[in-house]
Structures are given as structure tokens and as C-alpha cells.
Amino acid sequence: MLREEGHDVRVVPTDSALRFVGAPTWEALSGHPVSTQVWDDVPYVQHVQLGRWADIVIVAPATANTLARAASGIADDLLTTSLLTATCPVVMAPAMHTEMWLHPATQANVATLRSRGVTVLDPAVGRLTGADSGPGRLPEPADLARVVDEILAGGATQDLAGRRVVVSAGGTREPLDPVRFLGNRSSGRQGWALARRARARGADVVLVAAHVDLPELPGVRTVHVGTAAQLHEAMLHEAPAAEAVVMAAAVADFRPASYSDDKIKKADDGSEPPAVALVRNVDVLADLVSRRRPGQVVVGFAAETSSSADELLALGRAKLARKGCDLLVVNDVSEGRVFGATTNDAVILGADGTIVADAHGSKESLADAIWDAVAKRLP
Ligand SMILES: Cc1cc2nc3c(=O)[nH]c(=O)nc-3n(C[C@H](O)[C@H](O)[C@H](O)COP(=O)(O)O)c2cc1C
């Protein structure tokens, strides 16, 4: 796939990899000779040349063994030696049985690699080599190729490498009875764009998603939630380990005061239905701000309806003062703008209310403007 896109690809198999797919296959597909060890083509000093030559290294599948060797800096074949000489972005796509993936040794190796700026994708969940399934599956090749393209498109910017970020996305639903809920029009696209761009810039990303009808992002751990209370709980669980928290989800401010176990019925006598009483939900953003750990950057969103740009800014600044977050993304959601659209117009305010950036265009470009502002504030 990468070659079809015009990339020049060099394949560096391990000896074990060649037991599954032979060298002639790799040589024919890549158009280059392959070797597994540093003792071939010695005058060329392959491991140094490869490390300098590559714009990106992708290890896919990354075995538990190779993750361990890379984490401890072992250099006993051409692949691991090249990993030590490469200064470009490195992406690893672990694939193994669930037990191997969850083993503390593997998890510690992954954490070490991530702390050094390697993008270690979370494996997909699904059918494994045997009849079993679970986390440990190699993401689909097209998904891996997309990750490579996104990182290359972001140039050499790996300014979030080794950083852990949590993004909330989508809209919560507050149930009224078994068939009805109070919801909102958020599609989750902005949160998805934030997660995609953070991953492309090297971050380790957790996405807390409420009712989003978008394909899972490879290499991003997604936690699905339904109500504001569930989103709150998930954020409290994920935020302490994160260096940046972006609350792009549309969280319900209110929920029905009571939930009816039975569907609320129309009265036969034609009388009006009872009014739905509402109660306040926890303010998730304000709570995350109050629990912010030192150095953590918390970003809020303000979806406002206003008649002028000045009024929009004033509403944003008032919200910023109430919430105390480090950055607030203010956008006008009047007349069906923003929700479900692929573009966004927004102003990013700094903690003191000054305009940090004015972003117009795709949700991806707004995501990049937000991460630019976050990256500047990270310790
Ligand atoms: C049929 C078979 C399937 C395997 N699948 C995996 C796997 O998916 N992930 C993994 O980490 N190891 C797997 N292994 C074990 C590795 O092949 C073994 O750890 C090897 O030493 C890895 O070497 P390398 O990291 O140098 O490629 C498998 C072994 C066999 C025989």
C-alpha cells in the first residue's frame, strides 16, 4: 500500500519474520534487497544508513519480543540496530495474544517506548491467530497506512511524542424512559479530529466517546460512555495520567429528575402530559480543572449562540472565568453551524481571555491549532 502511494519502502525483517514470509517476497514487493543482520553489505554500514535515510519507521507487527528488545536498547539484528540510529518518527503496531499484550512486562516496555516518544499504537480488538478474540490484533493494513500518512503529513512535528492526552467527544444522552432520552446534536467529529491529530503528532491518546457514529481510530484507545455521569466517571479515571485533557464532548447540563422504568404513555383522556422536571448534572470541565495536576493543560469548549462576534467573545470570556481552564475554544453554533459539519470556525482563548488563535477551516486544522496552543503550555 505504501509503495502504491509512491513511498520508497525498505523492509527489515527479523529472522523470525522470515519464517512466516520469505525474503524474496519482501524484495519483490519493496524493490530492494532485504537482510536481517548487520553482517551483510558491511561497507555500506546498513544500520546507520537506514536510520538516516528513513522519514518514518513502522514496526508492524511488533512482537512482544521486539518491543522488549527496543525498550531495553538491545541491538542484535538489523531492525533493532536501525531503531537506535533512526531519529525520525517511529511507529510500532503491537500484535500478539491478549495474555502477552496484557502482561506487565509488555505493558512496561510499551510505557518505556512511549515515554521516549515512540508512537506505540494500541492493538485492535478482534479475532486472533487461533479461534480466540480480544485485544492484540494487528490493525488493518489500510489503517496502518493512514497513520503513516498522517504522521508524514504533519511533517516532522512530533511535538506531542511521549505525551499522554485524553479527549472527550460526542454528545451525552440522559434517559427519560426506556425509549426516550434528552440528547444533543454533537457528532463527535471535532473530538475525532483532535484524537487523530494528537496521535499523528506522537501522543498516546485516549478518547472518551459518547454516542459517536464514527469508525474507531486505529492506535487510539476509545472508552465508550452514554450519560454525563458516565462521561464524568471515565474522565476522572483517565485524566490523572494525562498531561493534557480536552473536553470536546457536548455534555448535558441537565438530566430528567426521574427515570421511568416503563415507557411514559399518552393519557387516553386527551390530557396534557406531565412536565419533565430537570436537575443539574455535575460540571465535568470545572471538576477536571479543580483536580488538575501540576503542569496539566485543561482545554474546554464553549458552544454558544450569539448575534455578533463581540457577543460570542464576551460569552466565551465569561465561561472561561467561571471554569478556570487553560484554553477555551469558543464557537458559534447558531443556525445549525458546526454540529455534524466537517468545518468549524472558532476562537481559542488563553487563560487570561486573550485570543491565542483564530481558526477557520477543517476540524483537523482547528485540532492542530488547539494542539499548537497546548504544546506551548506543556512543561
Ligand atoms: C505461529 C506463531 C505465531 C506467533 N505469533 C506471535 C504474535 O502474534 N506476537 C508475538 O509477539 N509473538 C508471536 N509468536 C512468537 C514469536 O515468533 C517469537 O517471540 C519470536 O522470537 C519473535 O521474534 P522477533 O521479535 O525477532 O520477530 C508467534 C510464534 C509462532 C510460532
mmCIF file of C-alpha atoms and ligand atoms in Angstrom:
data_model
loop_
_atom_site.group_PDB
_atom_site.id
_atom_site.type_symbol
_atom_site.label_atom_id
_atom_site.label_comp_id
_atom_site.label_asym_id
_atom_site.label_seq_id
_atom_site.Cartn_x
_atom_site.Cartn_y
_atom_site.Cartn_z
ATOM 1 C CA MET A 1 0.000 0.000 0.000
ATOM 2 C CA LEU A 2 2.779 2.425 0.884
ATOM 3 C CA ARG A 3 4.544 1.716 -2.382
ATOM 4 C CA GLU A 4 1.324 2.210 -4.316
ATOM 5 C CA GLU A 5 1.116 5.640 -2.687
ATOM 6 C CA GLY A 6 4.568 6.402 -4.079
ATOM 7 C CA HIS A 7 6.691 5.842 -0.983
ATOM 8 C CA ASP A 8 10.115 4.219 -1.223
ATOM 9 C CA VAL A 9 9.962 1.332 1.254
ATOM 10 C CA ARG A 10 12.800 -0.707 2.717
ATOM 11 C CA VAL A 11 11.803 -3.876 4.565
ATOM 12 C CA VAL A 12 13.875 -5.016 7.541
ATOM 13 C CA PRO A 13 12.536 -8.390 8.679
ATOM 14 C CA THR A 14 13.678 -10.249 11.766
ATOM 15 C CA ASP A 15 14.886 -13.815 11.379
ATOM 16 C CA SER A 16 11.603 -14.961 12.907
ATOM 17 C CA ALA A 17 9.607 -12.856 10.448
ATOM 18 C CA LEU A 18 11.279 -14.733 7.581
ATOM 19 C CA ARG A 19 9.821 -17.970 8.900
ATOM 20 C CA PHE A 20 6.405 -16.555 8.065
ATOM 21 C CA VAL A 21 7.122 -14.600 4.861
ATOM 22 C CA GLY A 22 10.318 -15.216 2.889
ATOM 23 C CA ALA A 23 12.899 -12.649 1.795
ATOM 24 C CA PRO A 24 12.095 -12.927 -1.958
ATOM 25 C CA THR A 25 8.552 -11.757 -1.271
ATOM 26 C CA TRP A 26 9.801 -8.661 0.569
ATOM 27 C CA GLU A 27 12.434 -7.977 -2.066
ATOM 28 C CA ALA A 28 9.926 -8.243 -4.894
ATOM 29 C CA LEU A 29 7.327 -6.083 -3.135
ATOM 30 C CA SER A 30 9.739 -3.377 -1.984
ATOM 31 C CA GLY A 31 12.107 -3.439 -4.958
ATOM 32 C CA HIS A 32 15.100 -3.547 -2.597
ATOM 33 C CA PRO A 33 17.251 -6.360 -1.220
ATOM 34 C CA VAL A 34 16.479 -7.319 2.364
ATOM 35 C CA SER A 35 18.700 -8.578 5.141
ATOM 36 C CA THR A 36 18.092 -9.306 8.769
ATOM 37 C CA GLN A 37 21.505 -8.662 10.246
ATOM 38 C CA VAL A 38 24.300 -6.109 10.304
ATOM 39 C CA TRP A 39 26.833 -8.522 8.775
ATOM 40 C CA ASP A 40 25.505 -8.232 5.219
ATOM 41 C CA ASP A 41 26.779 -5.460 2.940
ATOM 42 C CA VAL A 42 29.239 -4.314 5.630
ATOM 43 C CA PRO A 43 30.955 -1.469 3.677
ATOM 44 C CA TYR A 44 27.556 0.215 3.415
ATOM 45 C CA VAL A 45 27.053 0.056 7.260
ATOM 46 C CA GLN A 46 23.384 -0.641 6.652
ATOM 47 C CA HIS A 47 22.012 0.070 10.116
ATOM 48 C CA VAL A 48 23.388 3.615 10.138
ATOM 49 C CA GLN A 49 22.365 4.271 6.525
ATOM 50 C CA LEU A 50 18.831 3.007 7.093
ATOM 51 C CA GLY A 51 18.353 5.044 10.257
ATOM 52 C CA ARG A 52 19.480 8.226 8.493
ATOM 53 C CA TRP A 53 17.582 7.518 5.286
ATOM 54 C CA ALA A 54 14.119 6.843 6.693
ATOM 55 C CA ASP A 55 11.483 9.574 7.161
ATOM 56 C CA ILE A 56 9.484 7.171 9.311
ATOM 57 C CA VAL A 57 9.986 3.671 10.719
ATOM 58 C CA ILE A 58 6.955 1.452 11.202
ATOM 59 C CA VAL A 59 7.297 -1.854 13.001
ATOM 60 C CA ALA A 60 4.208 -3.859 12.103
ATOM 61 C CA PRO A 61 3.550 -6.298 13.562
ATOM 62 C CA ALA A 62 5.702 -5.544 16.595
ATOM 63 C CA THR A 63 6.128 -8.760 18.563
ATOM 64 C CA ALA A 64 6.368 -8.818 22.360
ATOM 65 C CA ASN A 65 9.993 -9.803 21.831
ATOM 66 C CA THR A 66 10.820 -6.866 19.569
ATOM 67 C CA LEU A 67 9.056 -4.402 21.901
ATOM 68 C CA ALA A 68 11.208 -5.758 24.738
ATOM 69 C CA ARG A 69 14.406 -5.528 22.721
ATOM 70 C CA ALA A 70 13.613 -1.984 21.574
ATOM 71 C CA ALA A 71 12.662 -0.875 25.095
ATOM 72 C CA SER A 72 15.943 -2.085 26.522
ATOM 73 C CA GLY A 73 18.075 -0.827 23.648
ATOM 74 C CA ILE A 74 19.251 -4.252 22.545
ATOM 75 C CA ALA A 75 20.842 -4.112 19.106
ATOM 76 C CA ASP A 76 21.308 -7.690 17.976
ATOM 77 C CA ASP A 77 19.908 -7.557 14.459
ATOM 78 C CA LEU A 78 19.456 -5.041 11.660
ATOM 79 C CA LEU A 79 15.984 -3.984 12.811
ATOM 80 C CA THR A 80 16.867 -3.205 16.431
ATOM 81 C CA THR A 81 20.184 -1.598 15.460
ATOM 82 C CA SER A 82 18.393 0.627 12.918
ATOM 83 C CA LEU A 83 15.853 1.595 15.590
ATOM 84 C CA LEU A 84 18.755 3.009 17.616
ATOM 85 C CA THR A 85 20.126 5.040 14.723
ATOM 86 C CA ALA A 86 16.765 6.374 13.496
ATOM 87 C CA THR A 87 15.960 9.950 14.539
ATOM 88 C CA CYS A 88 12.673 10.098 12.567
ATOM 89 C CA PRO A 89 9.210 9.263 13.975
ATOM 90 C CA VAL A 90 8.896 5.586 14.937
ATOM 91 C CA VAL A 91 5.518 3.831 14.986
ATOM 92 C CA MET A 92 5.061 0.379 16.466
ATOM 93 C CA ALA A 93 1.936 -1.693 15.964
ATOM 94 C CA PRO A 94 1.993 -4.480 18.556
ATOM 95 C CA ALA A 95 0.243 -7.726 17.665
ATOM 96 C CA MET A 96 0.108 -10.727 19.960
ATOM 97 C CA HIS A 97 -2.209 -12.815 22.055
ATOM 98 C CA THR A 98 -4.137 -10.884 24.674
ATOM 99 C CA GLU A 99 -2.239 -12.511 27.537
ATOM 100 C CA MET A 100 1.095 -11.411 26.067
ATOM 101 C CA TRP A 101 -0.205 -7.885 25.439
ATOM 102 C CA LEU A 102 -1.570 -7.501 28.972
ATOM 103 C CA HIS A 103 1.492 -8.999 30.646
ATOM 104 C CA PRO A 104 3.125 -6.426 32.957
ATOM 105 C CA ALA A 105 6.445 -6.902 31.153
ATOM 106 C CA THR A 106 4.936 -5.955 27.790
ATOM 107 C CA GLN A 107 2.962 -3.066 29.294
ATOM 108 C CA ALA A 108 6.112 -1.728 30.988
ATOM 109 C CA ASN A 109 8.037 -1.966 27.697
ATOM 110 C CA VAL A 110 5.264 -0.099 25.884
ATOM 111 C CA ALA A 111 5.267 2.621 28.565
ATOM 112 C CA THR A 112 9.052 2.976 28.262
ATOM 113 C CA LEU A 113 8.902 3.257 24.481
ATOM 114 C CA ARG A 114 6.081 5.814 24.658
ATOM 115 C CA SER A 115 7.950 7.886 27.230
ATOM 116 C CA ARG A 116 10.794 8.086 24.716
ATOM 117 C CA GLY A 117 8.498 9.392 22.017
ATOM 118 C CA VAL A 118 7.774 6.195 20.084
ATOM 119 C CA THR A 119 4.167 6.046 18.845
ATOM 120 C CA VAL A 120 3.042 2.634 20.089
ATOM 121 C CA LEU A 121 -0.441 2.001 18.711
ATOM 122 C CA ASP A 122 -2.934 0.131 20.831
ATOM 123 C CA PRO A 123 -3.716 -3.166 19.104
ATOM 124 C CA ALA A 124 -7.140 -3.698 17.609
ATOM 125 C CA VAL A 125 -9.661 -5.923 19.350
ATOM 126 C CA GLY A 126 -10.827 -8.950 17.401
ATOM 127 C CA ARG A 127 -10.052 -12.431 16.159
ATOM 128 C CA LEU A 128 -6.501 -13.551 16.980
ATOM 129 C CA THR A 129 -4.409 -16.311 15.416
ATOM 130 C CA GLY A 130 -6.498 -19.099 16.933
ATOM 131 C CA ALA A 131 -10.237 -19.193 17.406
ATOM 132 C CA ASP A 132 -9.996 -16.726 20.302
ATOM 133 C CA SER A 133 -10.502 -12.992 20.188
ATOM 134 C CA GLY A 134 -9.555 -9.974 22.278
ATOM 135 C CA PRO A 135 -7.128 -7.068 22.233
ATOM 136 C CA GLY A 136 -3.929 -7.973 20.389
ATOM 137 C CA ARG A 137 -4.942 -7.978 16.761
ATOM 138 C CA LEU A 138 -2.854 -6.084 14.205
ATOM 139 C CA PRO A 139 -4.865 -3.092 12.911
ATOM 140 C CA GLU A 140 -5.968 -3.430 9.265
ATOM 141 C CA PRO A 141 -3.196 -2.524 6.777
ATOM 142 C CA ALA A 142 -5.218 0.428 5.433
ATOM 143 C CA ASP A 143 -5.479 1.827 8.969
ATOM 144 C CA LEU A 144 -1.719 1.495 9.475
ATOM 145 C CA ALA A 145 -1.053 3.171 6.115
ATOM 146 C CA ARG A 146 -3.342 6.028 7.200
ATOM 147 C CA VAL A 147 -1.398 6.500 10.450
ATOM 148 C CA VAL A 148 1.836 6.671 8.437
ATOM 149 C CA ASP A 149 0.306 9.211 6.026
ATOM 150 C CA GLU A 150 -0.965 11.364 8.887
ATOM 151 C CA ILE A 151 2.401 11.435 10.595
ATOM 152 C CA LEU A 152 4.196 12.228 7.346
ATOM 153 C CA ALA A 153 1.585 14.900 6.502
ATOM 154 C CA GLY A 154 2.269 16.520 9.856
ATOM 155 C CA GLY A 155 5.887 16.925 8.726
ATOM 156 C CA ALA A 156 8.464 16.166 11.348
ATOM 157 C CA THR A 157 6.239 17.698 14.062
ATOM 158 C CA GLN A 158 6.273 15.137 16.802
ATOM 159 C CA ASP A 159 5.823 17.760 19.479
ATOM 160 C CA LEU A 160 3.418 15.547 21.427
ATOM 161 C CA ALA A 161 5.649 12.481 21.311
ATOM 162 C CA GLY A 162 5.607 10.653 24.622
ATOM 163 C CA ARG A 163 2.730 12.857 25.887
ATOM 164 C CA ARG A 164 -0.450 11.286 27.136
ATOM 165 C CA VAL A 165 -3.656 13.118 26.249
ATOM 166 C CA VAL A 166 -7.350 12.488 26.890
ATOM 167 C CA VAL A 167 -10.023 13.831 24.556
ATOM 168 C CA SER A 168 -13.765 13.597 25.127
ATOM 169 C CA ALA A 169 -16.034 13.536 22.080
ATOM 170 C CA GLY A 170 -19.666 13.260 21.084
ATOM 171 C CA GLY A 171 -22.840 14.073 22.949
ATOM 172 C CA THR A 172 -24.215 12.531 26.117
ATOM 173 C CA ARG A 173 -27.768 11.171 26.344
ATOM 174 C CA GLU A 174 -29.833 11.422 29.504
ATOM 175 C CA PRO A 175 -32.525 8.738 29.598
ATOM 176 C CA LEU A 176 -36.100 9.653 30.414
ATOM 177 C CA ASP A 177 -37.681 6.234 29.984
ATOM 178 C CA PRO A 178 -36.604 3.019 28.200
ATOM 179 C CA VAL A 179 -37.173 4.555 24.764
ATOM 180 C CA ARG A 180 -36.520 8.299 25.163
ATOM 181 C CA PHE A 181 -33.597 10.470 26.076
ATOM 182 C CA LEU A 182 -32.511 14.079 26.247
ATOM 183 C CA GLY A 183 -29.606 14.451 23.837
ATOM 184 C CA ASN A 184 -27.769 16.955 21.676
ATOM 185 C CA ARG A 185 -26.566 17.325 18.111
ATOM 186 C CA SER A 186 -22.864 16.689 18.643
ATOM 187 C CA SER A 187 -21.452 14.280 16.037
ATOM 188 C CA GLY A 188 -18.081 13.776 17.719
ATOM 189 C CA ARG A 189 -16.190 14.845 14.585
ATOM 190 C CA GLN A 190 -14.190 17.574 16.318
ATOM 191 C CA GLY A 191 -13.133 15.174 19.089
ATOM 192 C CA TRP A 192 -12.196 12.570 16.474
ATOM 193 C CA ALA A 193 -10.091 15.154 14.606
ATOM 194 C CA LEU A 194 -8.381 16.105 17.881
ATOM 195 C CA ALA A 195 -7.567 12.462 18.623
ATOM 196 C CA ARG A 196 -6.332 11.816 15.079
ATOM 197 C CA ARG A 197 -4.074 14.877 15.024
ATOM 198 C CA ALA A 198 -2.714 14.203 18.534
ATOM 199 C CA ARG A 199 -1.818 10.671 17.516
ATOM 200 C CA ALA A 200 -0.190 11.962 14.314
ATOM 201 C CA ARG A 201 1.906 14.355 16.434
ATOM 202 C CA GLY A 202 3.113 11.436 18.520
ATOM 203 C CA ALA A 203 0.782 11.482 21.534
ATOM 204 C CA ASP A 204 -0.593 8.491 23.356
ATOM 205 C CA VAL A 205 -4.324 9.188 23.032
ATOM 206 C CA VAL A 206 -7.385 8.088 24.995
ATOM 207 C CA LEU A 207 -10.755 9.052 23.531
ATOM 208 C CA VAL A 208 -13.817 9.113 25.780
ATOM 209 C CA ALA A 209 -16.704 8.892 23.327
ATOM 210 C CA ALA A 210 -20.402 9.478 23.925
ATOM 211 C CA HIS A 211 -22.739 8.237 21.185
ATOM 212 C CA VAL A 212 -20.469 8.764 18.219
ATOM 213 C CA ASP A 213 -21.220 7.093 14.905
ATOM 214 C CA LEU A 214 -17.673 7.247 13.529
ATOM 215 C CA PRO A 215 -15.183 4.437 12.823
ATOM 216 C CA GLU A 216 -12.794 3.589 15.662
ATOM 217 C CA LEU A 217 -9.408 5.252 15.259
ATOM 218 C CA PRO A 218 -6.529 2.793 14.993
ATOM 219 C CA GLY A 219 -3.943 3.312 17.676
ATOM 220 C CA VAL A 220 -6.323 5.268 19.908
ATOM 221 C CA ARG A 221 -7.878 3.683 22.990
ATOM 222 C CA THR A 222 -11.581 4.538 22.939
ATOM 223 C CA VAL A 223 -13.765 4.347 26.041
ATOM 224 C CA HIS A 224 -17.487 4.438 25.214
ATOM 225 C CA VAL A 225 -19.906 6.178 27.573
ATOM 226 C CA GLY A 226 -23.586 7.127 27.492
ATOM 227 C CA THR A 227 -24.651 9.666 30.085
ATOM 228 C CA ALA A 228 -22.964 12.746 31.534
ATOM 229 C CA ALA A 229 -22.411 10.830 34.785
ATOM 230 C CA GLN A 230 -20.631 8.022 32.904
ATOM 231 C CA LEU A 231 -18.528 10.521 30.965
ATOM 232 C CA HIS A 232 -17.615 12.222 34.239
ATOM 233 C CA GLU A 233 -16.548 8.914 35.773
ATOM 234 C CA ALA A 234 -14.483 7.935 32.719
ATOM 235 C CA MET A 235 -12.746 11.334 32.653
ATOM 236 C CA LEU A 236 -11.930 11.127 36.366
ATOM 237 C CA HIS A 237 -10.411 7.712 35.710
ATOM 238 C CA GLU A 238 -8.345 8.752 32.658
ATOM 239 C CA ALA A 239 -7.375 12.366 33.424
ATOM 240 C CA PRO A 240 -4.911 11.829 36.309
ATOM 241 C CA ALA A 241 -2.409 10.091 33.994
ATOM 242 C CA ALA A 242 -2.766 12.691 31.231
ATOM 243 C CA GLU A 243 -0.690 15.769 30.546
ATOM 244 C CA ALA A 244 -3.497 17.381 28.551
ATOM 245 C CA VAL A 245 -7.269 16.979 28.759
ATOM 246 C CA VAL A 246 -9.518 18.316 26.016
ATOM 247 C CA MET A 247 -13.242 18.383 26.730
ATOM 248 C CA ALA A 248 -14.680 18.469 23.216
ATOM 249 C CA ALA A 249 -17.765 16.416 24.144
ATOM 250 C CA ALA A 250 -21.137 18.106 24.456
ATOM 251 C CA VAL A 251 -22.096 17.127 27.989
ATOM 252 C CA ALA A 252 -25.705 17.574 29.081
ATOM 253 C CA ASP A 253 -26.038 20.311 31.701
ATOM 254 C CA PHE A 254 -29.325 18.794 32.902
ATOM 255 C CA ARG A 255 -30.928 15.393 33.122
ATOM 256 C CA PRO A 256 -34.519 14.365 33.796
ATOM 257 C CA ALA A 257 -35.110 14.456 37.567
ATOM 258 C CA SER A 258 -36.543 10.963 37.462
ATOM 259 C CA TYR A 259 -36.306 7.976 35.186
ATOM 260 C CA SER A 260 -39.415 5.973 34.422
ATOM 261 C CA ASP A 261 -38.838 2.210 34.223
ATOM 262 C CA ASP A 262 -41.917 1.984 31.997
ATOM 263 C CA LYS A 263 -42.481 3.914 28.802
ATOM 264 C CA ILE A 264 -44.374 7.140 29.599
ATOM 265 C CA LYS A 265 -47.763 6.735 27.932
ATOM 266 C CA LYS A 266 -50.186 9.177 26.315
ATOM 267 C CA ALA A 267 -53.239 9.518 28.534
ATOM 268 C CA ASP A 268 -56.439 8.139 26.944
ATOM 269 C CA ASP A 269 -58.479 11.111 28.164
ATOM 270 C CA GLY A 270 -56.507 13.550 25.969
ATOM 271 C CA SER A 271 -54.994 15.355 28.971
ATOM 272 C CA GLU A 272 -51.633 17.091 28.622
ATOM 273 C CA PRO A 273 -48.503 15.087 29.516
ATOM 274 C CA PRO A 274 -46.737 15.871 32.805
ATOM 275 C CA ALA A 275 -43.910 18.423 32.574
ATOM 276 C CA VAL A 276 -40.414 16.924 32.600
ATOM 277 C CA ALA A 277 -38.531 18.242 35.620
ATOM 278 C CA LEU A 278 -34.761 18.591 35.137
ATOM 279 C CA VAL A 279 -31.876 18.556 37.587
ATOM 280 C CA ARG A 280 -28.316 19.777 37.088
ATOM 281 C CA ASN A 281 -25.513 17.413 36.111
ATOM 282 C CA VAL A 282 -22.015 17.727 37.524
ATOM 283 C CA ASP A 283 -19.942 20.328 35.668
ATOM 284 C CA VAL A 284 -17.296 17.936 34.310
ATOM 285 C CA LEU A 285 -14.967 20.630 32.958
ATOM 286 C CA ALA A 286 -14.980 22.625 36.220
ATOM 287 C CA ASP A 287 -14.390 19.422 38.187
ATOM 288 C CA LEU A 288 -11.430 18.431 35.978
ATOM 289 C CA VAL A 289 -9.984 21.932 36.429
ATOM 290 C CA SER A 290 -10.315 21.694 40.220
ATOM 291 C CA ARG A 291 -8.461 18.334 40.175
ATOM 292 C CA ARG A 292 -5.866 19.442 37.607
ATOM 293 C CA ARG A 293 -2.454 18.082 38.475
ATOM 294 C CA PRO A 294 0.584 20.399 38.299
ATOM 295 C CA GLY A 295 1.511 21.169 34.703
ATOM 296 C CA GLN A 296 -1.619 19.584 33.259
ATOM 297 C CA VAL A 297 -3.303 21.586 30.483
ATOM 298 C CA VAL A 298 -7.113 21.526 30.502
ATOM 299 C CA VAL A 299 -8.984 22.688 27.410
ATOM 300 C CA GLY A 300 -12.704 23.473 27.379
ATOM 301 C CA PHE A 301 -15.151 24.124 24.572
ATOM 302 C CA ALA A 302 -17.895 26.712 24.581
ATOM 303 C CA ALA A 303 -20.647 26.155 22.049
ATOM 304 C CA GLU A 304 -22.602 29.410 22.097
ATOM 305 C CA THR A 305 -25.355 31.017 20.074
ATOM 306 C CA SER A 306 -24.829 34.727 19.586
ATOM 307 C CA SER A 307 -25.737 37.558 17.239
ATOM 308 C CA SER A 308 -22.243 39.063 16.886
ATOM 309 C CA ALA A 309 -18.572 38.184 17.149
ATOM 310 C CA ASP A 310 -18.194 40.544 20.114
ATOM 311 C CA GLU A 311 -21.047 38.922 21.990
ATOM 312 C CA LEU A 312 -19.556 35.492 21.250
ATOM 313 C CA LEU A 313 -16.214 36.574 22.701
ATOM 314 C CA ALA A 314 -17.882 38.035 25.781
ATOM 315 C CA LEU A 315 -19.788 34.783 26.365
ATOM 316 C CA GLY A 316 -16.559 32.836 25.927
ATOM 317 C CA ARG A 317 -14.636 35.035 28.352
ATOM 318 C CA ALA A 318 -17.388 34.743 30.953
ATOM 319 C CA LYS A 319 -17.310 30.962 30.643
ATOM 320 C CA LEU A 320 -13.520 30.963 30.882
ATOM 321 C CA ALA A 321 -13.677 32.973 34.113
ATOM 322 C CA ARG A 322 -16.276 30.552 35.539
ATOM 323 C CA LYS A 323 -14.387 27.389 34.608
ATOM 324 C CA GLY A 324 -10.749 28.401 35.033
ATOM 325 C CA CYS A 325 -9.425 26.205 32.219
ATOM 326 C CA ASP A 326 -6.115 26.891 30.449
ATOM 327 C CA LEU A 327 -7.631 27.242 26.989
ATOM 328 C CA LEU A 328 -11.208 27.691 25.828
ATOM 329 C CA VAL A 329 -12.326 27.013 22.260
ATOM 330 C CA VAL A 330 -15.315 29.211 21.528
ATOM 331 C CA ASN A 331 -17.551 28.581 18.555
ATOM 332 C CA ASP A 332 -20.860 29.826 17.308
ATOM 333 C CA VAL A 333 -23.357 27.005 16.912
ATOM 334 C CA SER A 334 -26.299 29.146 15.765
ATOM 335 C CA GLU A 335 -28.349 28.056 12.752
ATOM 336 C CA GLY A 336 -27.072 24.512 12.555
ATOM 337 C CA ARG A 337 -23.467 25.576 12.060
ATOM 338 C CA VAL A 338 -20.712 23.321 13.447
ATOM 339 C CA PHE A 339 -22.724 20.299 14.651
ATOM 340 C CA GLY A 340 -22.220 17.449 12.197
ATOM 341 C CA ALA A 341 -20.366 19.712 9.751
ATOM 342 C CA THR A 342 -16.833 18.977 8.593
ATOM 343 C CA THR A 343 -15.670 22.556 9.120
ATOM 344 C CA ASN A 344 -15.500 24.789 12.155
ATOM 345 C CA ASP A 345 -14.963 28.475 12.878
ATOM 346 C CA ALA A 346 -13.577 29.067 16.321
ATOM 347 C CA VAL A 347 -11.584 31.361 18.516
ATOM 348 C CA ILE A 348 -9.132 29.890 21.036
ATOM 349 C CA LEU A 349 -8.834 31.926 24.224
ATOM 350 C CA GLY A 350 -5.918 31.704 26.646
ATOM 351 C CA ALA A 351 -6.451 31.555 30.418
ATOM 352 C CA ASP A 352 -6.384 35.369 30.662
ATOM 353 C CA GLY A 353 -9.020 35.773 27.948
ATOM 354 C CA THR A 354 -6.671 36.872 25.178
ATOM 355 C CA ILE A 355 -7.156 35.404 21.704
ATOM 356 C CA VAL A 356 -4.481 32.760 21.138
ATOM 357 C CA ALA A 357 -5.668 31.687 17.679
ATOM 358 C CA ASP A 358 -8.499 32.282 15.269
ATOM 359 C CA ALA A 359 -9.176 29.060 13.371
ATOM 360 C CA HIS A 360 -11.300 28.714 10.246
ATOM 361 C CA GLY A 361 -11.474 25.658 8.081
ATOM 362 C CA SER A 362 -11.469 21.933 8.652
ATOM 363 C CA LYS A 363 -11.963 20.373 12.066
ATOM 364 C CA GLU A 364 -8.483 18.905 11.545
ATOM 365 C CA SER A 365 -6.951 22.373 11.218
ATOM 366 C CA LEU A 366 -8.785 23.566 14.340
ATOM 367 C CA ALA A 367 -7.467 20.430 16.080
ATOM 368 C CA ASP A 368 -3.922 21.345 15.047
ATOM 369 C CA ALA A 369 -4.394 24.943 16.252
ATOM 370 C CA ILE A 370 -5.582 23.575 19.620
ATOM 371 C CA TRP A 371 -2.616 21.183 19.920
ATOM 372 C CA ASP A 372 -0.223 24.017 18.944
ATOM 373 C CA ALA A 373 -1.589 26.038 21.874
ATOM 374 C CA VAL A 374 -1.488 23.011 24.209
ATOM 375 C CA ALA A 375 2.095 22.106 23.210
ATOM 376 C CA LYS A 376 3.252 25.648 24.089
ATOM 377 C CA ARG A 377 1.786 25.281 27.583
ATOM 378 C CA LEU A 378 3.119 21.807 28.427
ATOM 379 C CA PRO A 379 6.027 21.801 30.843
HETATM 380 C C1 LIG B 1 2.612 -19.433 14.844
HETATM 381 C C2 LIG B 1 3.272 -18.397 15.717
HETATM 382 C C3 LIG B 1 2.645 -17.208 15.897
HETATM 383 C C4 LIG B 1 3.220 -16.235 16.711
HETATM 384 N N1 LIG B 1 2.576 -15.056 16.880
HETATM 385 C C5 LIG B 1 3.130 -14.105 17.626
HETATM 386 C C6 LIG B 1 2.481 -12.846 17.764
HETATM 387 O O1 LIG B 1 1.427 -12.586 17.176
HETATM 388 N N2 LIG B 1 3.047 -11.915 18.549
HETATM 389 C C7 LIG B 1 4.229 -12.148 19.218
HETATM 390 O O2 LIG B 1 4.662 -11.253 19.940
HETATM 391 N N3 LIG B 1 4.844 -13.322 19.095
HETATM 392 C C8 LIG B 1 4.339 -14.298 18.325
HETATM 393 N N4 LIG B 1 4.987 -15.505 18.203
HETATM 394 C C9 LIG B 1 6.242 -15.688 18.916
HETATM 395 C C10 LIG B 1 7.390 -15.013 18.162
HETATM 396 O O3 LIG B 1 7.500 -15.554 16.863
HETATM 397 C C11 LIG B 1 8.692 -15.179 18.948
HETATM 398 O O4 LIG B 1 8.609 -14.453 20.180
HETATM 399 C C12 LIG B 1 9.895 -14.661 18.164
HETATM 400 O O5 LIG B 1 11.061 -14.916 18.929
HETATM 401 C C13 LIG B 1 9.791 -13.185 17.845
HETATM 402 O O6 LIG B 1 10.969 -12.747 17.208
HETATM 403 P P1 LIG B 1 11.181 -11.294 16.611
HETATM 404 O O7 LIG B 1 10.621 -10.313 17.621
HETATM 405 O O8 LIG B 1 12.646 -11.154 16.468
HETATM 406 O O9 LIG B 1 10.477 -11.221 15.309
HETATM 407 C C14 LIG B 1 4.452 -16.473 17.369
HETATM 408 C C15 LIG B 1 5.097 -17.685 17.139
HETATM 409 C C16 LIG B 1 4.513 -18.627 16.324
HETATM 410 C C17 LIG B 1 5.244 -19.936 16.113
#
